[in-house]
mmCIF file of C-alpha atoms and ligand atoms in Angstrom:
data_model
loop_
_atom_site.group_PDB
_atom_site.id
_atom_site.type_symbol
_atom_site.label_atom_id
_atom_site.label_comp_id
_atom_site.label_asym_id
_atom_site.label_seq_id
_atom_site.Cartn_x
_atom_site.Cartn_y
_atom_site.Cartn_z
ATOM 1 C CA MET P 1 65.101 148.235 -92.832
ATOM 2 C CA LYS P 2 65.333 145.953 -89.823
ATOM 3 C CA ASN P 3 66.318 148.859 -87.565
ATOM 4 C CA ASN P 4 63.466 150.901 -88.916
ATOM 5 C CA ARG P 5 61.056 148.091 -88.101
ATOM 6 C CA ARG P 6 62.438 147.880 -84.602
ATOM 7 C CA LYS P 7 62.063 151.647 -84.185
ATOM 8 C CA ILE P 8 58.481 151.510 -85.391
ATOM 9 C CA LEU P 9 57.711 148.611 -83.056
ATOM 10 C CA LYS P 10 59.371 150.377 -80.149
ATOM 11 C CA GLY P 11 57.316 153.450 -80.946
ATOM 12 C CA ILE P 12 54.071 151.491 -80.993
ATOM 13 C CA ALA P 13 54.995 149.670 -77.779
ATOM 14 C CA ALA P 14 55.869 152.918 -76.035
ATOM 15 C CA ALA P 15 52.677 154.517 -77.232
ATOM 16 C CA ALA P 16 50.672 151.638 -75.817
ATOM 17 C CA SER P 17 52.709 151.843 -72.567
ATOM 18 C CA LEU P 18 53.686 148.205 -72.948
ATOM 19 C CA PRO P 19 57.167 146.779 -72.562
ATOM 20 C CA LEU P 20 58.489 145.673 -75.945
ATOM 21 C CA LEU P 21 58.784 141.993 -74.968
ATOM 22 C CA SER P 22 55.181 141.697 -73.926
ATOM 23 C CA PHE P 23 54.242 143.334 -77.219
ATOM 24 C CA LEU P 24 56.093 140.575 -79.071
ATOM 25 C CA GLN P 25 54.584 137.560 -77.359
ATOM 26 C CA PRO P 26 54.971 134.367 -79.415
ATOM 27 C CA ASN P 27 52.210 133.570 -81.894
ATOM 28 C CA GLN P 28 50.685 137.044 -81.840
ATOM 29 C CA VAL P 29 49.382 138.370 -85.106
ATOM 30 C CA PHE P 30 51.953 141.170 -84.935
ATOM 31 C CA SER P 31 54.802 138.714 -85.496
ATOM 32 C CA ALA P 32 54.476 139.221 -89.246
ATOM 33 C CA ASN P 33 55.776 142.769 -88.756
ATOM 34 C CA LYS P 34 59.109 141.620 -87.414
ATOM 35 C CA LEU P 35 61.374 138.854 -88.636
ATOM 36 C CA ARG P 36 61.168 136.520 -85.646
ATOM 37 C CA ARG P 37 64.211 134.279 -85.425
ATOM 38 C CA ILE P 38 64.045 130.888 -83.717
ATOM 39 C CA ALA P 39 67.099 128.621 -83.498
ATOM 40 C CA VAL P 40 66.260 124.984 -82.787
ATOM 41 C CA GLU P 41 69.484 123.066 -82.052
ATOM 42 C CA GLU P 42 71.024 125.003 -79.192
ATOM 43 C CA THR P 43 73.037 123.002 -76.717
ATOM 44 C CA PHE P 44 73.198 123.209 -72.957
ATOM 45 C CA SER P 45 74.343 120.997 -70.135
ATOM 46 C CA ILE P 46 74.356 120.949 -66.353
ATOM 47 C CA PRO P 47 77.442 120.628 -64.130
ATOM 48 C CA GLU P 48 76.326 117.252 -62.740
ATOM 49 C CA ILE P 49 76.172 115.711 -66.216
ATOM 50 C CA ILE P 50 79.452 117.173 -67.474
ATOM 51 C CA ASP P 51 81.074 115.953 -64.280
ATOM 52 C CA ALA P 52 79.573 112.458 -64.597
ATOM 53 C CA ILE P 53 80.635 112.210 -68.266
ATOM 54 C CA GLU P 54 84.206 113.227 -67.387
ATOM 55 C CA LYS P 55 84.387 110.728 -64.534
ATOM 56 C CA LEU P 56 82.986 107.861 -66.612
ATOM 57 C CA LEU P 57 85.158 108.522 -69.668
ATOM 58 C CA ALA P 58 88.325 108.795 -67.554
ATOM 59 C CA ILE P 59 87.802 105.109 -66.675
ATOM 60 C CA HIS P 60 85.823 103.877 -69.711
ATOM 61 C CA PRO P 61 86.765 105.984 -72.763
ATOM 62 C CA GLU P 62 85.201 103.280 -74.989
ATOM 63 C CA LYS P 63 81.749 104.493 -73.837
ATOM 64 C CA ASP P 64 82.275 107.475 -76.171
ATOM 65 C CA LEU P 65 85.719 107.557 -77.724
ATOM 66 C CA GLY P 66 85.154 110.845 -79.537
ATOM 67 C CA THR P 67 83.917 112.734 -76.475
ATOM 68 C CA ALA P 68 86.713 111.230 -74.366
ATOM 69 C CA LYS P 69 89.207 112.601 -76.878
ATOM 70 C CA ALA P 70 87.452 115.973 -77.201
ATOM 71 C CA LEU P 71 87.432 116.523 -73.439
ATOM 72 C CA LYS P 72 91.216 116.182 -73.470
ATOM 73 C CA PHE P 73 92.282 117.782 -76.717
ATOM 74 C CA VAL P 74 89.716 120.220 -78.116
ATOM 75 C CA PRO P 75 91.121 123.746 -77.779
ATOM 76 C CA GLY P 76 88.965 125.968 -75.592
ATOM 77 C CA ILE P 77 87.039 123.032 -74.116
ATOM 78 C CA ASN P 78 86.763 124.805 -70.754
ATOM 79 C CA THR P 79 85.149 127.814 -72.392
ATOM 80 C CA ILE P 80 82.750 125.483 -74.201
ATOM 81 C CA LYS P 81 81.836 123.826 -70.897
ATOM 82 C CA GLU P 82 81.176 127.235 -69.298
ATOM 83 C CA ARG P 83 78.988 128.240 -72.229
ATOM 84 C CA LEU P 84 77.066 124.954 -72.109
ATOM 85 C CA ILE P 85 76.174 125.522 -68.469
ATOM 86 C CA ASP P 86 75.331 129.222 -68.806
ATOM 87 C CA LEU P 87 71.643 129.825 -69.466
ATOM 88 C CA ASP P 88 71.327 133.393 -68.193
ATOM 89 C CA ASP P 89 74.265 135.511 -69.202
ATOM 90 C CA HIS P 90 76.581 135.129 -72.198
ATOM 91 C CA ARG P 91 74.112 132.964 -74.129
ATOM 92 C CA ILE P 92 71.336 135.562 -73.983
ATOM 93 C CA LYS P 93 73.778 138.355 -74.830
ATOM 94 C CA GLU P 94 74.907 136.443 -77.924
ATOM 95 C CA MET P 95 71.277 135.853 -78.933
ATOM 96 C CA ASP P 96 70.494 139.549 -78.442
ATOM 97 C CA LYS P 97 73.521 140.666 -80.418
ATOM 98 C CA ALA P 98 72.509 138.502 -83.368
ATOM 99 C CA GLY P 99 68.773 139.191 -83.070
ATOM 100 C CA VAL P 100 67.784 135.614 -82.198
ATOM 101 C CA ASP P 101 64.470 135.723 -80.352
ATOM 102 C CA VAL P 102 64.104 132.127 -79.187
ATOM 103 C CA ALA P 103 66.510 129.212 -78.682
ATOM 104 C CA LEU P 104 65.204 125.665 -78.455
ATOM 105 C CA LEU P 105 67.562 124.089 -75.929
ATOM 106 C CA SER P 106 68.711 120.481 -75.911
ATOM 107 C CA LEU P 107 71.175 118.541 -73.799
ATOM 108 C CA TRP P 108 74.792 118.356 -74.949
ATOM 109 C CA SER P 109 75.559 115.133 -76.842
ATOM 110 C CA PRO P 110 75.980 112.302 -75.753
ATOM 111 C CA GLY P 111 73.709 113.471 -72.954
ATOM 112 C CA VAL P 112 72.845 110.597 -70.630
ATOM 113 C CA GLN P 113 73.101 107.844 -73.212
ATOM 114 C CA LEU P 114 76.519 106.567 -72.131
ATOM 115 C CA PHE P 115 75.542 105.959 -68.486
ATOM 116 C CA ASP P 116 74.101 102.859 -66.885
ATOM 117 C CA LYS P 117 70.338 102.715 -66.701
ATOM 118 C CA GLN P 118 69.656 104.124 -63.244
ATOM 119 C CA GLN P 119 72.150 106.991 -63.488
ATOM 120 C CA ALA P 120 70.831 107.847 -66.950
ATOM 121 C CA ILE P 121 67.215 108.004 -65.739
ATOM 122 C CA GLU P 122 68.098 110.216 -62.771
ATOM 123 C CA LEU P 123 70.283 112.609 -64.750
ATOM 124 C CA ALA P 124 67.696 112.881 -67.531
ATOM 125 C CA GLU P 125 65.077 113.968 -64.986
ATOM 126 C CA LEU P 126 67.493 116.442 -63.428
ATOM 127 C CA ALA P 127 68.355 117.905 -66.850
ATOM 128 C CA ASN P 128 64.661 118.307 -67.666
ATOM 129 C CA ASP P 129 63.937 119.992 -64.334
ATOM 130 C CA ARG P 130 66.832 122.450 -64.747
ATOM 131 C CA LEU P 131 65.818 123.146 -68.325
ATOM 132 C CA THR P 132 62.281 123.906 -67.190
ATOM 133 C CA GLU P 133 63.602 126.316 -64.532
ATOM 134 C CA ALA P 134 65.674 128.142 -67.159
ATOM 135 C CA ILE P 135 62.639 128.443 -69.433
ATOM 136 C CA LYS P 136 60.631 129.841 -66.514
ATOM 137 C CA ARG P 137 63.345 132.457 -65.935
ATOM 138 C CA HIS P 138 63.318 133.393 -69.635
ATOM 139 C CA PRO P 139 59.890 132.422 -70.943
ATOM 140 C CA ASN P 140 60.108 134.526 -74.086
ATOM 141 C CA ARG P 141 63.595 133.342 -74.997
ATOM 142 C CA TYR P 142 63.713 129.565 -74.576
ATOM 143 C CA GLY P 143 61.931 126.394 -75.468
ATOM 144 C CA GLY P 144 63.330 122.982 -74.642
ATOM 145 C CA LEU P 145 63.548 119.347 -75.685
ATOM 146 C CA ILE P 146 62.997 116.472 -73.252
ATOM 147 C CA THR P 147 66.063 114.392 -72.457
ATOM 148 C CA ILE P 148 65.298 110.699 -72.113
ATOM 149 C CA ALA P 149 67.277 107.606 -71.166
ATOM 150 C CA PRO P 150 66.581 105.116 -73.978
ATOM 151 C CA GLN P 151 68.381 102.536 -71.804
ATOM 152 C CA ASP P 152 64.967 102.079 -70.153
ATOM 153 C CA PRO P 153 62.360 102.577 -72.897
ATOM 154 C CA GLN P 154 59.370 102.377 -70.523
ATOM 155 C CA LYS P 155 60.807 105.014 -68.198
ATOM 156 C CA ALA P 156 61.771 107.084 -71.243
ATOM 157 C CA ALA P 157 58.142 106.984 -72.404
ATOM 158 C CA GLN P 158 57.018 108.150 -68.942
ATOM 159 C CA GLU P 159 59.553 110.975 -69.013
ATOM 160 C CA ILE P 160 58.153 112.090 -72.368
ATOM 161 C CA GLU P 161 54.721 112.227 -70.776
ATOM 162 C CA ARG P 162 56.056 114.214 -67.781
ATOM 163 C CA GLY P 163 58.015 116.510 -70.079
ATOM 164 C CA ILE P 164 54.980 117.365 -72.185
ATOM 165 C CA THR P 165 52.092 117.379 -69.709
ATOM 166 C CA ARG P 166 53.864 118.764 -66.602
ATOM 167 C CA LEU P 167 57.003 120.579 -67.805
ATOM 168 C CA HIS P 168 55.453 121.857 -71.070
ATOM 169 C CA LEU P 169 58.566 121.165 -73.127
ATOM 170 C CA ASN P 170 58.466 121.155 -76.920
ATOM 171 C CA GLY P 171 59.684 117.769 -78.129
ATOM 172 C CA VAL P 172 62.152 114.979 -77.441
ATOM 173 C CA LEU P 173 65.897 114.801 -77.881
ATOM 174 C CA ILE P 174 67.751 111.579 -78.603
ATOM 175 C CA ASN P 175 71.503 111.751 -79.018
ATOM 176 C CA SER P 176 71.527 108.950 -81.589
ATOM 177 C CA HIS P 177 72.773 105.462 -80.640
ATOM 178 C CA THR P 178 72.599 104.101 -77.102
ATOM 179 C CA ASN P 179 75.468 101.747 -76.269
ATOM 180 C CA GLY P 180 75.817 100.977 -79.981
ATOM 181 C CA GLU P 181 72.127 100.103 -80.375
ATOM 182 C CA PHE P 182 69.822 101.892 -82.809
ATOM 183 C CA LEU P 183 66.154 102.778 -82.683
ATOM 184 C CA ASP P 184 65.108 100.247 -85.317
ATOM 185 C CA ASN P 185 65.393 97.759 -82.436
ATOM 186 C CA LYS P 186 61.801 97.180 -81.331
ATOM 187 C CA LYS P 187 62.691 97.307 -77.652
ATOM 188 C CA PHE P 188 62.961 101.104 -78.058
ATOM 189 C CA TRP P 189 59.542 101.512 -79.682
ATOM 190 C CA PRO P 190 57.686 102.570 -76.505
ATOM 191 C CA VAL P 191 59.571 105.847 -77.015
ATOM 192 C CA PHE P 192 57.951 106.275 -80.443
ATOM 193 C CA GLU P 193 54.532 105.352 -79.017
ATOM 194 C CA ALA P 194 54.875 108.116 -76.434
ATOM 195 C CA ALA P 195 56.070 110.715 -78.949
ATOM 196 C CA VAL P 196 53.183 109.919 -81.284
ATOM 197 C CA ALA P 197 50.637 109.865 -78.428
ATOM 198 C CA HIS P 198 51.718 113.347 -77.344
ATOM 199 C CA LYS P 199 52.133 114.554 -80.954
ATOM 200 C CA VAL P 200 55.707 115.771 -80.427
ATOM 201 C CA PRO P 201 58.741 115.419 -82.699
ATOM 202 C CA ILE P 202 61.967 113.637 -81.829
ATOM 203 C CA TYR P 203 65.170 115.521 -82.614
ATOM 204 C CA LEU P 204 67.740 112.884 -83.517
ATOM 205 C CA HIS P 205 71.049 114.550 -82.736
ATOM 206 C CA PRO P 206 74.388 112.959 -83.697
ATOM 207 C CA ARG P 207 77.017 111.543 -81.413
ATOM 208 C CA THR P 208 80.343 109.801 -81.889
ATOM 209 C CA PRO P 209 80.069 106.557 -83.889
ATOM 210 C CA PRO P 210 79.812 103.554 -81.556
ATOM 211 C CA GLU P 211 82.719 101.209 -80.929
ATOM 212 C CA SER P 212 81.515 98.924 -83.756
ATOM 213 C CA MET P 213 81.984 101.749 -86.304
ATOM 214 C CA TYR P 214 84.634 103.837 -84.641
ATOM 215 C CA LYS P 215 87.907 102.513 -86.072
ATOM 216 C CA ALA P 216 87.400 104.013 -89.527
ATOM 217 C CA PHE P 217 86.889 107.457 -87.982
ATOM 218 C CA ALA P 218 89.642 107.306 -85.374
ATOM 219 C CA ASP P 219 92.228 109.381 -87.273
ATOM 220 C CA TYR P 220 92.384 112.957 -88.585
ATOM 221 C CA THR P 221 89.631 114.126 -86.118
ATOM 222 C CA MET P 222 87.078 112.482 -88.423
ATOM 223 C CA ASP P 223 85.127 111.053 -85.487
ATOM 224 C CA GLY P 224 83.192 114.244 -84.666
ATOM 225 C CA ALA P 225 81.370 117.050 -86.425
ATOM 226 C CA MET P 226 83.568 116.906 -89.554
ATOM 227 C CA TRP P 227 82.311 113.484 -90.652
ATOM 228 C CA GLY P 228 81.704 110.807 -88.001
ATOM 229 C CA PHE P 229 78.575 112.450 -86.551
ATOM 230 C CA ALA P 230 76.838 112.639 -89.932
ATOM 231 C CA LEU P 231 77.788 109.102 -90.964
ATOM 232 C CA GLU P 232 76.613 107.681 -87.660
ATOM 233 C CA SER P 233 73.314 109.542 -87.552
ATOM 234 C CA SER P 234 72.489 109.013 -91.247
ATOM 235 C CA THR P 235 73.148 105.292 -90.793
ATOM 236 C CA HIS P 236 70.827 105.402 -87.791
ATOM 237 C CA VAL P 237 68.085 107.096 -89.843
ATOM 238 C CA LEU P 238 68.369 104.582 -92.649
ATOM 239 C CA ARG P 239 68.108 101.710 -90.162
ATOM 240 C CA MET P 240 64.900 103.275 -88.805
ATOM 241 C CA ILE P 241 63.387 103.743 -92.272
ATOM 242 C CA LEU P 242 64.351 100.303 -93.639
ATOM 243 C CA GLY P 243 63.465 98.657 -90.318
ATOM 244 C CA GLY P 244 59.823 99.662 -90.693
ATOM 245 C CA VAL P 245 59.599 102.263 -87.920
ATOM 246 C CA PHE P 246 57.429 104.516 -90.090
ATOM 247 C CA ASP P 247 55.121 101.696 -91.205
ATOM 248 C CA GLU P 248 54.419 101.069 -87.523
ATOM 249 C CA PHE P 249 54.306 104.798 -86.611
ATOM 250 C CA PRO P 250 53.139 106.739 -89.685
ATOM 251 C CA GLU P 251 52.551 109.839 -87.530
ATOM 252 C CA LEU P 252 56.064 109.878 -86.050
ATOM 253 C CA LYS P 253 57.983 113.094 -86.742
ATOM 254 C CA ILE P 254 61.787 113.149 -86.719
ATOM 255 C CA VAL P 255 63.970 116.254 -86.944
ATOM 256 C CA LEU P 256 67.566 116.023 -88.177
ATOM 257 C CA GLY P 257 70.223 118.686 -87.841
ATOM 258 C CA HIS P 258 73.057 119.570 -90.210
ATOM 259 C CA MET P 259 70.817 119.840 -93.290
ATOM 260 C CA GLY P 260 69.623 116.259 -92.932
ATOM 261 C CA GLU P 261 72.956 114.558 -92.185
ATOM 262 C CA GLY P 262 73.517 113.925 -95.917
ATOM 263 C CA ILE P 263 70.366 111.809 -96.411
ATOM 264 C CA PRO P 264 68.589 114.208 -98.843
ATOM 265 C CA TYR P 265 71.541 114.011 -101.229
ATOM 266 C CA TRP P 266 71.294 110.206 -101.335
ATOM 267 C CA LEU P 267 67.510 109.690 -101.536
ATOM 268 C CA SER P 268 67.335 108.727 -105.204
ATOM 269 C CA ARG P 269 70.071 106.122 -104.926
ATOM 270 C CA ILE P 270 68.685 104.786 -101.634
ATOM 271 C CA ASP P 271 65.298 104.249 -103.342
ATOM 272 C CA THR P 272 66.812 102.537 -106.380
ATOM 273 C CA ILE P 273 69.128 100.161 -104.582
ATOM 274 C CA SER P 274 66.779 99.346 -101.683
ATOM 275 C CA SER P 275 64.006 98.349 -104.122
ATOM 276 C CA ARG P 276 65.892 95.098 -104.801
ATOM 277 C CA ASP P 277 65.155 93.784 -101.317
ATOM 278 C CA ARG P 278 62.813 96.057 -99.442
ATOM 279 C CA LYS P 279 60.573 94.999 -96.576
ATOM 280 C CA THR P 280 58.812 98.348 -96.035
ATOM 281 C CA LYS P 281 55.500 99.406 -97.571
ATOM 282 C CA ARG P 282 56.881 102.489 -99.281
ATOM 283 C CA ALA P 283 60.122 103.749 -100.774
ATOM 284 C CA PRO P 284 62.611 105.302 -98.296
ATOM 285 C CA SER P 285 62.278 108.759 -99.850
ATOM 286 C CA GLU P 286 58.523 108.750 -99.214
ATOM 287 C CA TYR P 287 59.053 108.304 -95.483
ATOM 288 C CA PHE P 288 61.809 110.876 -95.494
ATOM 289 C CA LEU P 289 59.622 113.459 -97.193
ATOM 290 C CA ASP P 290 56.592 112.719 -94.972
ATOM 291 C CA ASN P 291 58.110 112.089 -91.541
ATOM 292 C CA PHE P 292 61.274 114.194 -91.415
ATOM 293 C CA SER P 293 62.253 117.832 -91.101
ATOM 294 C CA ILE P 294 65.788 119.166 -91.171
ATOM 295 C CA THR P 295 67.637 122.115 -89.680
ATOM 296 C CA THR P 296 70.497 124.302 -90.825
ATOM 297 C CA SER P 297 72.670 123.737 -87.719
ATOM 298 C CA GLY P 298 76.363 124.117 -88.471
ATOM 299 C CA MET P 299 75.700 124.187 -92.232
ATOM 300 C CA SER P 300 75.407 127.809 -93.257
ATOM 301 C CA TRP P 301 75.967 127.150 -96.930
ATOM 302 C CA ASP P 302 73.830 128.443 -99.819
ATOM 303 C CA PRO P 303 74.119 125.492 -102.256
ATOM 304 C CA VAL P 304 72.990 122.912 -99.719
ATOM 305 C CA LEU P 305 70.125 125.161 -98.583
ATOM 306 C CA GLU P 306 68.944 125.643 -102.173
ATOM 307 C CA PHE P 307 69.241 121.908 -102.835
ATOM 308 C CA ASN P 308 67.197 121.047 -99.751
ATOM 309 C CA LEU P 309 64.551 123.618 -100.648
ATOM 310 C CA LYS P 310 64.104 121.716 -103.901
ATOM 311 C CA VAL P 311 64.109 118.245 -102.340
ATOM 312 C CA LEU P 312 62.168 118.789 -99.098
ATOM 313 C CA GLY P 313 60.331 122.034 -99.751
ATOM 314 C CA PRO P 314 60.345 125.166 -97.571
ATOM 315 C CA GLU P 315 58.001 123.801 -94.902
ATOM 316 C CA ARG P 316 60.493 121.171 -93.696
ATOM 317 C CA ILE P 317 63.581 123.298 -93.056
ATOM 318 C CA MET P 318 64.249 125.170 -89.805
ATOM 319 C CA PHE P 319 66.955 127.571 -88.753
ATOM 320 C CA ALA P 320 69.422 126.292 -86.152
ATOM 321 C CA VAL P 321 72.841 127.419 -85.036
ATOM 322 C CA ASP P 322 74.474 124.758 -82.810
ATOM 323 C CA TYR P 323 75.577 127.237 -80.133
ATOM 324 C CA PRO P 324 78.076 127.253 -78.430
ATOM 325 C CA TYR P 325 79.989 125.496 -81.225
ATOM 326 C CA VAL P 326 78.753 127.897 -83.908
ATOM 327 C CA SER P 327 78.182 131.646 -83.577
ATOM 328 C CA TYR P 328 74.689 133.129 -83.557
ATOM 329 C CA ASP P 329 75.983 136.207 -85.294
ATOM 330 C CA ALA P 330 77.566 134.420 -88.266
ATOM 331 C CA SER P 331 74.570 132.118 -88.724
ATOM 332 C CA VAL P 332 72.081 134.996 -88.700
ATOM 333 C CA ARG P 333 74.184 137.060 -91.090
ATOM 334 C CA TRP P 334 74.131 134.089 -93.460
ATOM 335 C CA MET P 335 70.401 133.344 -93.219
ATOM 336 C CA ASP P 336 69.458 137.030 -93.497
ATOM 337 C CA LYS P 337 71.202 137.185 -96.882
ATOM 338 C CA ALA P 338 70.734 133.623 -98.195
ATOM 339 C CA PRO P 339 69.485 133.706 -101.819
ATOM 340 C CA ILE P 340 65.918 132.602 -101.074
ATOM 341 C CA SER P 341 62.562 134.380 -101.087
ATOM 342 C CA GLN P 342 61.423 136.353 -98.053
ATOM 343 C CA VAL P 343 58.449 133.993 -97.743
ATOM 344 C CA HIS P 344 60.785 130.989 -97.462
ATOM 345 C CA ARG P 345 63.113 132.875 -95.108
ATOM 346 C CA GLU P 346 60.230 133.517 -92.699
ATOM 347 C CA MET P 347 59.213 129.856 -92.833
ATOM 348 C CA ILE P 348 62.767 128.728 -92.096
ATOM 349 C CA TYR P 349 63.413 131.369 -89.433
ATOM 350 C CA HIS P 350 60.249 130.887 -87.390
ATOM 351 C CA LYS P 351 57.009 129.662 -88.953
ATOM 352 C CA ASN P 352 58.084 126.026 -89.312
ATOM 353 C CA ALA P 353 59.542 125.919 -85.798
ATOM 354 C CA GLU P 354 56.357 127.460 -84.382
ATOM 355 C CA ARG P 355 54.318 124.718 -86.061
ATOM 356 C CA ILE P 356 56.639 121.729 -85.506
ATOM 357 C CA PHE P 357 57.790 122.521 -81.937
ATOM 358 C CA ASN P 358 54.739 124.502 -80.816
ATOM 359 C CA LEU P 359 56.907 127.522 -79.962
HETATM 360 MN MN1 MN I 1 74.515 120.058 -82.163
#
């Protein structure tokens, strides 16, 4: 069926003497004829940042104990580093092979959030410039999220403005906590002001739990993607909700990977227990259902997709892969066959991402 559609499209494109890619420009009415696939949590880095992270963690592993460990012990880490840096070759081939049309790129966690202020600001700008160049080289294939240095919230707000108005990026990336501090702390709120002013979402991506939480996750490789990431980022989200971020910024949009980092599963109990001593105007689930969207990154599993369709609805779930940690091919094969309606599949594969990230 899919091949037939491609053949028909190729035929039409040839007949019109147009190259196929220009025929399939984003947001054209023809997109309904082809299942456009957009993946929204796709990781990249630049050599300068990988290098700076390695140098810093060699002396100060406590700045990110999980990443320090991963850089030493994760099998194939050198291949992962090569794939993070590559934006022209293997990555595009993998997307082509799987039939992924567009990848929304974001900087490898922990990004710049473990550096001191000045280094973080400079490397964030460099990452955003390189990302913009890659998008210019592959305008039909990539979108990108703005890296910021929350260490300096005012500068971070300015970088959001530059990223949207000058670089034309699609949203903001925050790799969760910054030096063990969370975004419910009002000193970070200029970042939210900027995101709301420019009407762009913030993708809150996990990172290793901070030193204050780390001990419980230190064994059995629990500190990373198996468990520590989700516990850290879900704790962060709850702090934002209960700390009144969404009373102050009702228009703020947050995107969470990994099917919502476990929060959807807990909403009922969070509402019940928090009602005993709640300072916010509304129940936590109301903010979650109004202000949050989730993605399928690294969680290609039918039951949790079906559950989230019931809890959040089809308009708040987006397809994501988590390349280069997860394969495009396997993720697409899963989503193509997931037991959901074709209408919902199209929303999850591209329509929601087009709306939320302006892709
Ligand atoms: Mn990721």
